[in-house]
C-alpha cells in the first residue's frame, strides 16, 4: 500500500510466514462453487463427494472446469501406482494362510485408509474362525508350560519378551530356567513419546 495506490499481489511472496494459510484460502476461493457441498480442500488435496456415480461424474466435470478457469497446476499421478501395483495384483486368498498373508501385506496401508478397521474386521473374523484353536495353540506351545513376561525400559527405548518354560524348576531363578521364545517387541522413544 502506498499513498497513491493499493497493490494486490498475484502470487505468494517468497518467505512469507503465512503462505500455507494464503494457499489454503486461494484454493478455497478457486473452488468455492463446490466447497463444503461436494468438495473439501486441505492445502493441495481435494476430496470430491457425491451421492451416486452420475452425480460424482457431473461434479468432477465441474471441478475440472473450475481448475481450468483458475489455471490450477496438477500432477496426474500423485500416488505412485508402482507402489501399490503388487498389492493390487495379489490373488484373492482362498485359504486361512493366504488371508493372513494378505492382511499382513495390507497392514502398512491402514494409516492411510479411513475406516480400515471396519473394512478389515470381517476378514479378521473369518481368519479367526478358520484358525480356531490352532491360533491359540500357537501362543502356548505347551498347555502345561508357564508363560514368562519380561519387560525393560530406559529413557531411550523399551522391550517386551514373552517366553514359555516347559517345566519350571523352583530351585532356579527366572534367568536359570529353560525358555522358549514366543514373541518379542521393542522400540525407541522419539518426539512426543519422549515426554
Tab-separated table of N, CA and C in Angstrom, residues 5-82:
chain	number	residue	atom	x	y	z
A	5	UNK	N	-1.707	4.463	-4.218
A	5	UNK	CA	-2.288	3.265	-4.825
A	5	UNK	C	-2.165	2.060	-3.892
A	6	UNK	N	-3.086	1.107	-4.053
A	6	UNK	CA	-3.034	-0.159	-3.324
A	6	UNK	C	-2.644	-1.238	-4.324
A	7	UNK	N	-1.556	-1.934	-4.052
A	7	UNK	CA	-1.096	-3.012	-4.915
A	7	UNK	C	-1.518	-4.346	-4.307
A	8	UNK	N	-2.122	-5.190	-5.124
A	8	UNK	CA	-2.529	-6.512	-4.673
A	8	UNK	C	-1.674	-7.547	-5.391
A	9	UNK	N	-0.877	-8.303	-4.652
A	9	UNK	CA	-0.018	-9.293	-5.314
A	9	UNK	C	-0.843	-10.422	-5.929
A	10	UNK	N	-0.330	-10.976	-6.999
A	10	UNK	CA	-0.999	-12.104	-7.656
A	10	UNK	C	-0.332	-13.424	-7.313
A	11	UNK	N	0.763	-13.355	-6.581
A	11	UNK	CA	1.480	-14.557	-6.175
A	11	UNK	C	1.869	-14.433	-4.706
A	12	UNK	N	2.123	-15.564	-4.087
A	12	UNK	CA	2.572	-15.557	-2.699
A	12	UNK	C	4.025	-15.113	-2.683
A	13	UNK	N	4.337	-14.171	-1.832
A	13	UNK	CA	5.710	-13.689	-1.730
A	13	UNK	C	6.575	-14.761	-1.088
A	14	UNK	N	7.734	-14.995	-1.657
A	14	UNK	CA	8.628	-15.999	-1.104
A	14	UNK	C	9.066	-15.573	0.292
A	15	UNK	N	9.021	-16.509	1.215
A	15	UNK	CA	9.449	-16.233	2.573
A	15	UNK	C	8.353	-15.734	3.482
A	16	UNK	N	7.134	-15.575	2.975
A	16	UNK	CA	6.034	-15.133	3.839
A	16	UNK	C	5.765	-16.197	4.897
A	17	UNK	N	5.437	-15.756	6.087
A	17	UNK	CA	5.225	-16.725	7.164
A	17	UNK	C	3.867	-17.403	7.087
A	18	UNK	N	2.912	-16.819	6.389
A	18	UNK	CA	1.573	-17.386	6.319
A	18	UNK	C	1.249	-17.944	4.935
A	19	UNK	N	2.228	-18.468	4.228
A	19	UNK	CA	1.978	-18.945	2.870
A	19	UNK	C	1.022	-20.125	2.850
A	20	UNK	N	1.070	-20.996	3.847
A	20	UNK	CA	0.149	-22.141	3.867
A	20	UNK	C	-1.288	-21.661	4.016
A	21	UNK	N	-1.494	-20.686	4.879
A	21	UNK	CA	-2.841	-20.137	5.063
A	21	UNK	C	-3.293	-19.436	3.787
A	22	UNK	N	-2.377	-18.661	3.183
A	22	UNK	CA	-2.713	-17.974	1.932
A	22	UNK	C	-3.060	-18.988	0.840
A	23	UNK	N	-2.265	-20.047	0.746
A	23	UNK	CA	-2.512	-21.074	-0.266
A	23	UNK	C	-3.867	-21.736	-0.031
A	24	UNK	N	-4.166	-22.068	1.228
A	24	UNK	CA	-5.447	-22.692	1.569
A	24	UNK	C	-6.602	-21.784	1.161
A	25	UNK	N	-6.510	-20.511	1.492
A	25	UNK	CA	-7.578	-19.564	1.144
A	25	UNK	C	-7.712	-19.420	-0.366
A	26	UNK	N	-6.594	-19.416	-1.069
A	26	UNK	CA	-6.636	-19.315	-2.533
A	26	UNK	C	-7.335	-20.529	-3.125
A	27	UNK	N	-6.989	-21.709	-2.638
A	27	UNK	CA	-7.638	-22.932	-3.122
A	27	UNK	C	-9.140	-22.885	-2.836
A	28	UNK	N	-9.508	-22.436	-1.655
A	28	UNK	CA	-10.925	-22.353	-1.303
A	28	UNK	C	-11.666	-21.351	-2.183
A	29	UNK	N	-11.016	-20.234	-2.517
A	29	UNK	CA	-11.687	-19.255	-3.383
A	29	UNK	C	-11.815	-19.778	-4.811
A	30	UNK	N	-10.852	-20.557	-5.278
A	30	UNK	CA	-10.923	-21.129	-6.636
A	30	UNK	C	-12.083	-22.119	-6.763
A	31	UNK	N	-12.354	-22.862	-5.710
A	31	UNK	CA	-13.345	-23.935	-5.776
A	31	UNK	C	-14.585	-23.657	-4.926
A	32	UNK	N	-14.865	-22.366	-4.646
A	32	UNK	CA	-15.961	-22.020	-3.734
A	32	UNK	C	-17.326	-22.500	-4.208
A	33	UNK	N	-17.513	-22.689	-5.517
A	33	UNK	CA	-18.807	-23.166	-6.022
A	33	UNK	C	-19.138	-24.573	-5.515
A	34	UNK	N	-18.116	-25.395	-5.307
A	34	UNK	CA	-18.323	-26.776	-4.843
A	34	UNK	C	-17.993	-26.968	-3.364
A	35	UNK	N	-17.291	-26.008	-2.805
A	35	UNK	CA	-16.742	-26.140	-1.460
A	35	UNK	C	-17.825	-26.387	-0.411
A	36	UNK	N	-17.578	-27.388	0.431
A	36	UNK	CA	-18.426	-27.804	1.549
A	36	UNK	C	-19.767	-28.401	1.123
A	37	UNK	N	-20.048	-28.422	-0.168
A	37	UNK	CA	-21.251	-29.105	-0.655
A	37	UNK	C	-20.840	-30.458	-1.231
A	38	UNK	N	-19.826	-30.410	-2.090
A	38	UNK	CA	-19.333	-31.633	-2.732
A	38	UNK	C	-17.810	-31.741	-2.672
A	39	UNK	N	-17.161	-30.738	-2.097
A	39	UNK	CA	-15.701	-30.707	-2.139
A	39	UNK	C	-15.131	-30.227	-0.814
A	40	UNK	N	-14.082	-30.925	-0.367
A	40	UNK	CA	-13.286	-30.474	0.767
A	40	UNK	C	-11.878	-30.226	0.257
A	41	UNK	N	-11.260	-29.163	0.738
A	41	UNK	CA	-9.908	-28.804	0.313
A	41	UNK	C	-9.029	-28.745	1.544
A	42	UNK	N	-7.901	-29.445	1.483
A	42	UNK	CA	-6.889	-29.322	2.528
A	42	UNK	C	-5.559	-29.106	1.839
A	43	UNK	N	-5.106	-27.879	1.831
A	43	UNK	CA	-3.900	-27.419	1.154
A	43	UNK	C	-3.958	-27.854	-0.304
A	44	UNK	N	-3.237	-28.910	-0.705
A	44	UNK	CA	-3.260	-29.308	-2.119
A	44	UNK	C	-4.013	-30.616	-2.356
A	45	UNK	N	-4.764	-31.068	-1.370
A	45	UNK	CA	-5.565	-32.284	-1.525
A	45	UNK	C	-7.034	-31.916	-1.672
A	46	UNK	N	-7.688	-32.514	-2.659
A	46	UNK	CA	-9.103	-32.264	-2.915
A	46	UNK	C	-9.872	-33.560	-2.709
A	47	UNK	N	-10.982	-33.489	-1.983
A	47	UNK	CA	-11.841	-34.652	-1.766
A	47	UNK	C	-13.220	-34.321	-2.299
A	48	UNK	N	-13.594	-34.979	-3.393
A	48	UNK	CA	-14.878	-34.747	-4.047
A	48	UNK	C	-15.860	-35.805	-3.577
A	49	UNK	N	-17.092	-35.384	-3.275
A	49	UNK	CA	-18.089	-36.287	-2.713
A	49	UNK	C	-19.398	-36.140	-3.478
A	50	UNK	N	-20.123	-37.243	-3.614
A	50	UNK	CA	-21.432	-37.225	-4.273
A	50	UNK	C	-22.251	-38.399	-3.759
A	51	UNK	N	-23.571	-38.342	-3.985
A	51	UNK	CA	-24.465	-39.398	-3.504
A	51	UNK	C	-24.476	-40.614	-4.418
A	52	UNK	N	-24.204	-40.408	-5.702
A	52	UNK	CA	-24.219	-41.522	-6.651
A	52	UNK	C	-23.161	-41.270	-7.722
A	53	UNK	N	-22.920	-42.280	-8.541
A	53	UNK	CA	-21.875	-42.184	-9.550
A	53	UNK	C	-22.179	-41.104	-10.585
A	54	UNK	N	-23.430	-40.988	-11.024
A	54	UNK	CA	-23.779	-39.959	-12.015
A	54	UNK	C	-23.510	-38.560	-11.469
A	55	UNK	N	-23.911	-38.331	-10.220
A	55	UNK	CA	-23.669	-37.026	-9.605
A	55	UNK	C	-22.172	-36.781	-9.445
A	56	UNK	N	-21.425	-37.839	-9.081
A	56	UNK	CA	-19.978	-37.709	-8.936
A	56	UNK	C	-19.332	-37.290	-10.255
A	57	UNK	N	-19.711	-37.946	-11.349
A	57	UNK	CA	-19.136	-37.611	-12.656
A	57	UNK	C	-19.475	-36.177	-13.052
A	58	UNK	N	-20.697	-35.750	-12.748
A	58	UNK	CA	-21.106	-34.374	-13.047
A	58	UNK	C	-20.273	-33.373	-12.233
A	59	UNK	N	-20.095	-33.634	-10.945
A	59	UNK	CA	-19.328	-32.730	-10.078
A	59	UNK	C	-17.839	-32.763	-10.423
A	60	UNK	N	-17.369	-33.906	-10.881
A	60	UNK	CA	-15.964	-33.997	-11.296
A	60	UNK	C	-15.710	-33.108	-12.504
A	61	UNK	N	-16.643	-33.118	-13.468
A	61	UNK	CA	-16.516	-32.230	-14.632
A	61	UNK	C	-16.545	-30.768	-14.201
A	62	UNK	N	-17.420	-30.458	-13.248
A	62	UNK	CA	-17.492	-29.098	-12.715
A	62	UNK	C	-16.157	-28.719	-12.073
A	63	UNK	N	-15.573	-29.643	-11.304
A	63	UNK	CA	-14.278	-29.409	-10.670
A	63	UNK	C	-13.204	-29.152	-11.718
A	64	UNK	N	-13.157	-29.965	-12.770
A	64	UNK	CA	-12.161	-29.770	-13.828
A	64	UNK	C	-12.338	-28.418	-14.512
A	65	UNK	N	-13.587	-28.006	-14.696
A	65	UNK	CA	-13.859	-26.696	-15.298
A	65	UNK	C	-13.294	-25.578	-14.408
A	66	UNK	N	-13.545	-25.685	-13.113
A	66	UNK	CA	-13.015	-24.691	-12.175
A	66	UNK	C	-11.490	-24.696	-12.158
A	67	UNK	N	-10.901	-25.876	-12.286
A	67	UNK	CA	-9.437	-25.964	-12.324
A	67	UNK	C	-8.891	-25.261	-13.559
A	68	UNK	N	-9.545	-25.455	-14.699
A	68	UNK	CA	-9.107	-24.780	-15.924
A	68	UNK	C	-9.263	-23.271	-15.811
A	69	UNK	N	-10.387	-22.827	-15.251
A	69	UNK	CA	-10.629	-21.390	-15.103
A	69	UNK	C	-9.598	-20.734	-14.190
A	70	UNK	N	-9.227	-21.414	-13.133
A	70	UNK	CA	-8.263	-20.841	-12.190
A	70	UNK	C	-6.821	-21.164	-12.568
A	71	UNK	N	-6.655	-21.906	-13.659
A	71	UNK	CA	-5.329	-22.317	-14.148
A	71	UNK	C	-4.530	-23.050	-13.063
A	72	UNK	N	-5.213	-23.923	-12.363
A	72	UNK	CA	-4.561	-24.713	-11.314
A	72	UNK	C	-3.622	-25.727	-11.949
A	73	UNK	N	-2.451	-25.858	-11.384
A	73	UNK	CA	-1.475	-26.841	-11.865
A	73	UNK	C	-1.653	-28.119	-11.055
A	74	UNK	N	-1.715	-29.240	-11.730
A	74	UNK	CA	-1.875	-30.515	-11.036
A	74	UNK	C	-0.880	-31.525	-11.571
A	75	UNK	N	-0.632	-32.517	-10.762
A	75	UNK	CA	0.160	-33.660	-11.203
A	75	UNK	C	-0.804	-34.796	-11.451
A	76	UNK	N	-0.661	-35.455	-12.582
A	76	UNK	CA	-1.587	-36.537	-12.916
A	76	UNK	C	-1.466	-37.698	-11.945
A	77	UNK	N	-0.275	-37.990	-11.508
A	77	UNK	CA	-0.051	-39.139	-10.634
A	77	UNK	C	0.632	-38.684	-9.352
A	78	UNK	N	-0.152	-38.385	-8.342
A	78	UNK	CA	0.433	-38.026	-7.058
A	78	UNK	C	0.835	-39.284	-6.297
A	79	UNK	N	0.024	-40.324	-6.418
A	79	UNK	CA	0.328	-41.603	-5.785
A	79	UNK	C	1.051	-42.465	-6.811
A	80	UNK	N	2.145	-43.034	-6.414
A	80	UNK	CA	2.932	-43.868	-7.313
A	80	UNK	C	2.216	-45.198	-7.530
A	81	UNK	N	1.719	-45.450	-8.750
A	81	UNK	CA	0.994	-46.702	-8.993
A	81	UNK	C	1.880	-47.938	-8.837
A	82	UNK	N	3.174	-47.785	-9.042
A	82	UNK	CA	4.082	-48.928	-8.879
A	82	UNK	C	4.115	-49.396	-7.427
